[in-house]
């Protein structure tokens, strides 16, 4: 029987990517939990926020819970937007406003190296079992390109590529992304093979 795993996020793109990568598990979204609370991300690190989400949701179910806190770190912006990636353009912002703000902040700058970082926490019944991390290096493009993925994908070209994650498509992204690298640790911890194994 497949290992059941509830992903503690309202971001359907994250769930979709985790489901594609961790295909040996039955990956469920938050609809598997009744009345899940909006967990406030009050931490200042990915690990703190991932822990808050995994612990809060795992108190409401007997199932294993996996959280994902992730973001983009841009070197010439001192690591911003980092843990504030989803709220970069403000609480009422969205992916395209975040991308516009990032391009404004970087206008005229040649130094455009960046990385996506992902921290995942596995928890059961309010207890943290383990945590994992992954990163992918790359650079921020001059303009948004491509329709795939989500968030900053249209602006991020991974090292060794000219195209953005949004242009490269889900298979290539999932083969190298920060999320897939964190999930290597999760799969190993669960004793599960991954699709790519
Ligand atoms: P979180 O929900 O607080 O973890 O915020 C994650 C935010 O980081 C997203 O809203 C995106 O802005 C950004 N992000 C994380 N992972 C990715 C990715 O795989 N592609 C593009 N943007 C990402």
GROMACS .gro file of C-alpha atoms and ligand atoms in nm:
model
  220
    1UNK     CA    1   0.000   0.000   0.000
    2UNK     CA    2   0.124   0.352  -0.081
    3UNK     CA    3   0.242   0.569   0.210
    4UNK     CA    4  -0.020   0.840   0.268
    5UNK     CA    5   0.117   1.192   0.301
    6UNK     CA    6  -0.075   1.519   0.354
    7UNK     CA    7   0.097   1.827   0.215
    8UNK     CA    8   0.044   2.126   0.446
    9UNK     CA    9   0.003   2.396   0.181
   10UNK     CA   10  -0.268   2.587  -0.005
   11UNK     CA   11  -0.037   2.620  -0.305
   12UNK     CA   12  -0.177   2.373  -0.562
   13UNK     CA   13   0.141   2.404  -0.773
   14UNK     CA   14   0.354   2.277  -0.487
   15UNK     CA   15   0.119   1.981  -0.431
   16UNK     CA   16   0.126   1.898  -0.802
   17UNK     CA   17   0.507   1.902  -0.813
   18UNK     CA   18   0.540   1.695  -0.495
   19UNK     CA   19   0.286   1.442  -0.628
   20UNK     CA   20   0.475   1.409  -0.960
   21UNK     CA   21   0.812   1.365  -0.790
   22UNK     CA   22   0.705   1.147  -0.496
   23UNK     CA   23   0.498   0.912  -0.708
   24UNK     CA   24   0.544   0.615  -0.474
   25UNK     CA   25   0.334   0.797  -0.211
   26UNK     CA   26  -0.034   0.885  -0.200
   27UNK     CA   27   0.005   1.264  -0.185
   28UNK     CA   28  -0.304   1.446  -0.052
   29UNK     CA   29  -0.372   1.817  -0.022
   30UNK     CA   30  -0.524   2.007   0.270
   31UNK     CA   31  -0.877   1.900   0.174
   32UNK     CA   32  -0.789   1.575   0.355
   33UNK     CA   33  -0.805   1.771   0.684
   34UNK     CA   34  -1.130   1.921   0.811
   35UNK     CA   35  -1.116   2.295   0.874
   36UNK     CA   36  -0.742   2.347   0.833
   37UNK     CA   37  -0.634   2.679   0.989
   38UNK     CA   38  -0.450   2.952   0.798
   39UNK     CA   39  -0.104   2.905   0.951
   40UNK     CA   40   0.070   3.241   0.992
   41UNK     CA   41   0.426   3.234   0.866
   42UNK     CA   42   0.580   3.431   1.151
   43UNK     CA   43   0.925   3.269   1.128
   44UNK     CA   44   1.234   3.438   0.988
   45UNK     CA   45   1.379   3.122   0.830
   46UNK     CA   46   1.244   2.861   0.590
   47UNK     CA   47   1.289   2.597   0.860
   48UNK     CA   48   1.089   2.794   1.119
   49UNK     CA   49   0.800   2.848   0.877
   50UNK     CA   50   0.805   2.490   0.747
   51UNK     CA   51   0.798   2.369   1.110
   52UNK     CA   52   0.503   2.596   1.200
   53UNK     CA   53   0.299   2.458   0.908
   54UNK     CA   54   0.384   2.088   0.958
   55UNK     CA   55   0.323   2.095   1.333
   56UNK     CA   56  -0.007   2.288   1.311
   57UNK     CA   57  -0.158   2.060   1.047
   58UNK     CA   58  -0.028   1.735   1.194
   59UNK     CA   59  -0.216   1.812   1.517
   60UNK     CA   60  -0.541   1.770   1.316
   61UNK     CA   61  -0.479   1.427   1.161
   62UNK     CA   62  -0.319   1.091   1.232
   63UNK     CA   63  -0.158   1.092   0.888
   64UNK     CA   64   0.200   1.187   0.812
   65UNK     CA   65   0.224   1.557   0.721
   66UNK     CA   66   0.481   1.719   0.492
   67UNK     CA   67   0.531   2.095   0.472
   68UNK     CA   68   0.725   2.300   0.216
   69UNK     CA   69   0.861   2.646   0.279
   70UNK     CA   70   1.053   2.781  -0.014
   71UNK     CA   71   1.165   3.096  -0.189
   72UNK     CA   72   1.409   3.279  -0.407
   73UNK     CA   73   1.738   3.427  -0.281
   74UNK     CA   74   1.895   3.692  -0.506
   75UNK     CA   75   2.260   3.762  -0.426
   76UNK     CA   76   2.272   4.129  -0.527
   77UNK     CA   77   1.962   4.195  -0.311
   78UNK     CA   78   2.128   4.046  -0.002
   79UNK     CA   79   1.925   3.725  -0.027
   80UNK     CA   80   1.586   3.892  -0.077
   81UNK     CA   81   1.304   3.810  -0.122
   82UNK     CA   82   1.392   3.487   0.070
   83UNK     CA   83   1.126   3.384   0.321
   84UNK     CA   84   0.914   3.677   0.201
   85UNK     CA   85   0.904   3.550  -0.161
   86UNK     CA   86   0.527   3.499  -0.174
   87UNK     CA   87   0.464   3.842  -0.015
   88UNK     CA   88   0.738   4.041  -0.194
   89UNK     CA   89   0.496   4.287  -0.356
   90UNK     CA   90   0.286   4.307  -0.036
   91UNK     CA   91   0.019   4.099   0.135
   92UNK     CA   92  -0.225   4.165  -0.152
   93UNK     CA   93   0.033   4.087  -0.419
   94UNK     CA   94   0.050   3.798  -0.659
   95UNK     CA   95   0.306   3.617  -0.876
   96UNK     CA   96   0.309   3.873  -1.155
   97UNK     CA   97   0.338   4.171  -0.917
   98UNK     CA   98   0.621   3.989  -0.736
   99UNK     CA   99   0.799   3.932  -1.068
  100UNK     CA  100   0.753   4.296  -1.170
  101UNK     CA  101   0.896   4.414  -0.839
  102UNK     CA  102   1.196   4.182  -0.874
  103UNK     CA  103   1.272   4.315  -1.224
  104UNK     CA  104   1.246   4.674  -1.094
  105UNK     CA  105   1.484   4.604  -0.805
  106UNK     CA  106   1.736   4.445  -1.042
  107UNK     CA  107   1.712   4.700  -1.323
  108UNK     CA  108   2.058   4.817  -1.425
  109UNK     CA  109   2.231   4.542  -1.224
  110UNK     CA  110   2.459   4.295  -1.402
  111UNK     CA  111   2.499   4.068  -1.100
  112UNK     CA  112   2.187   3.848  -1.125
  113UNK     CA  113   2.285   3.519  -0.959
  114UNK     CA  114   2.015   3.361  -0.745
  115UNK     CA  115   1.892   3.033  -0.606
  116UNK     CA  116   1.564   2.871  -0.515
  117UNK     CA  117   1.571   2.712  -0.172
  118UNK     CA  118   1.323   2.466  -0.023
  119UNK     CA  119   1.295   2.331   0.330
  120UNK     CA  120   1.055   2.047   0.408
  121UNK     CA  121   0.942   1.918   0.747
  122UNK     CA  122   0.781   1.580   0.814
  123UNK     CA  123   0.560   1.570   1.122
  124UNK     CA  124   0.309   1.341   1.290
  125UNK     CA  125   0.070   1.431   1.573
  126UNK     CA  126   0.239   1.764   1.639
  127UNK     CA  127   0.591   1.620   1.656
  128UNK     CA  128   0.864   1.698   1.403
  129UNK     CA  129   1.012   1.374   1.267
  130UNK     CA  130   1.273   1.512   1.028
  131UNK     CA  131   1.361   1.804   0.804
  132UNK     CA  132   1.520   1.825   0.460
  133UNK     CA  133   1.648   2.095   0.227
  134UNK     CA  134   1.733   2.149  -0.136
  135UNK     CA  135   1.856   2.433  -0.356
  136UNK     CA  136   1.907   2.506  -0.725
  137UNK     CA  137   2.146   2.775  -0.847
  138UNK     CA  138   2.069   3.001  -1.142
  139UNK     CA  139   2.019   3.360  -1.250
  140UNK     CA  140   1.739   3.612  -1.295
  141UNK     CA  141   1.653   3.688  -1.659
  142UNK     CA  142   1.592   4.040  -1.797
  143UNK     CA  143   1.228   3.962  -1.886
  144UNK     CA  144   0.969   3.702  -1.783
  145UNK     CA  145   0.962   3.407  -2.024
  146UNK     CA  146   0.738   3.101  -2.054
  147UNK     CA  147   0.398   2.986  -1.936
  148UNK     CA  148   0.475   2.684  -1.718
  149UNK     CA  149   0.531   2.650  -1.343
  150UNK     CA  150   0.442   2.924  -1.094
  151UNK     CA  151   0.590   3.206  -0.886
  152UNK     CA  152   0.926   3.327  -1.012
  153UNK     CA  153   0.967   3.043  -1.266
  154UNK     CA  154   0.940   3.278  -1.571
  155UNK     CA  155   1.236   3.483  -1.440
  156UNK     CA  156   1.466   3.201  -1.322
  157UNK     CA  157   1.710   3.024  -1.553
  158UNK     CA  158   1.886   2.734  -1.379
  159UNK     CA  159   2.265   2.709  -1.413
  160UNK     CA  160   2.364   2.567  -1.753
  161UNK     CA  161   2.040   2.680  -1.925
  162UNK     CA  162   1.933   2.991  -2.117
  163UNK     CA  163   1.561   2.914  -2.079
  164UNK     CA  164   1.354   2.986  -1.768
  165UNK     CA  165   1.197   2.714  -1.552
  166UNK     CA  166   0.863   2.825  -1.702
  167UNK     CA  167   0.995   2.754  -2.053
  168UNK     CA  168   1.180   2.433  -1.964
  169UNK     CA  169   0.860   2.265  -1.844
  170UNK     CA  170   0.769   2.047  -1.552
  171UNK     CA  171   0.976   1.740  -1.635
  172UNK     CA  172   1.307   1.927  -1.657
  173UNK     CA  173   1.221   2.150  -1.359
  174UNK     CA  174   1.123   1.850  -1.145
  175UNK     CA  175   1.449   1.677  -1.235
  176UNK     CA  176   1.665   1.948  -1.080
  177UNK     CA  177   1.455   2.182  -0.865
  178UNK     CA  178   1.509   2.281  -0.502
  179UNK     CA  179   1.184   2.096  -0.427
  180UNK     CA  180   1.295   1.775  -0.596
  181UNK     CA  181   1.630   1.789  -0.412
  182UNK     CA  182   1.456   1.824  -0.076
  183UNK     CA  183   1.224   1.539  -0.176
  184UNK     CA  184   1.523   1.309  -0.238
  185UNK     CA  185   1.580   1.324   0.139
  186UNK     CA  186   1.209   1.271   0.212
  187UNK     CA  187   1.191   0.967  -0.019
  188UNK     CA  188   1.501   0.817   0.139
  189UNK     CA  189   1.364   0.877   0.490
  190UNK     CA  190   1.037   0.707   0.391
  191UNK     CA  191   1.225   0.422   0.222
  192UNK     CA  192   1.040   0.505  -0.101
  193UNK     CA  193   1.180   0.500  -0.452
  194UNK     CA  194   1.124   0.820  -0.656
  195UNK     CA  195   0.995   0.832  -1.014
  196UNK     CA  196   1.346   0.914  -1.138
  197UNK     CA  197   1.513   0.623  -0.943
  198LIG     P1  198   0.575   2.985   0.080
  198LIG     O1  199   0.440   2.937   0.041
  198LIG     O2  200   0.577   3.080   0.195
  198LIG     O3  201   0.672   2.872   0.093
  198LIG     O4  202   0.623   3.078  -0.041
  198LIG     C1  203   0.679   3.023  -0.151
  198LIG     C2  204   0.700   3.134  -0.255
  198LIG     O5  205   0.833   3.124  -0.307
  198LIG     C3  206   0.607   3.115  -0.374
  198LIG     O6  207   0.490   3.189  -0.361
  198LIG     C4  208   0.693   3.164  -0.489
  198LIG     O7  209   0.685   3.303  -0.496
  198LIG     C5  210   0.833   3.125  -0.446
  198LIG     N1  211   0.866   2.988  -0.493
  198LIG     C6  212   0.888   2.877  -0.417
  198LIG     N2  213   0.913   2.771  -0.495
  198LIG     C7  214   0.906   2.814  -0.621
  198LIG     C8  215   0.919   2.748  -0.746
  198LIG     O8  216   0.940   2.626  -0.757
  198LIG     N3  217   0.906   2.826  -0.855
  198LIG     C9  218   0.881   2.961  -0.849
  198LIG     N4  219   0.864   3.027  -0.735
  198LIG    C10  220   0.876   2.952  -0.620
   0.00000   0.00000   0.00000
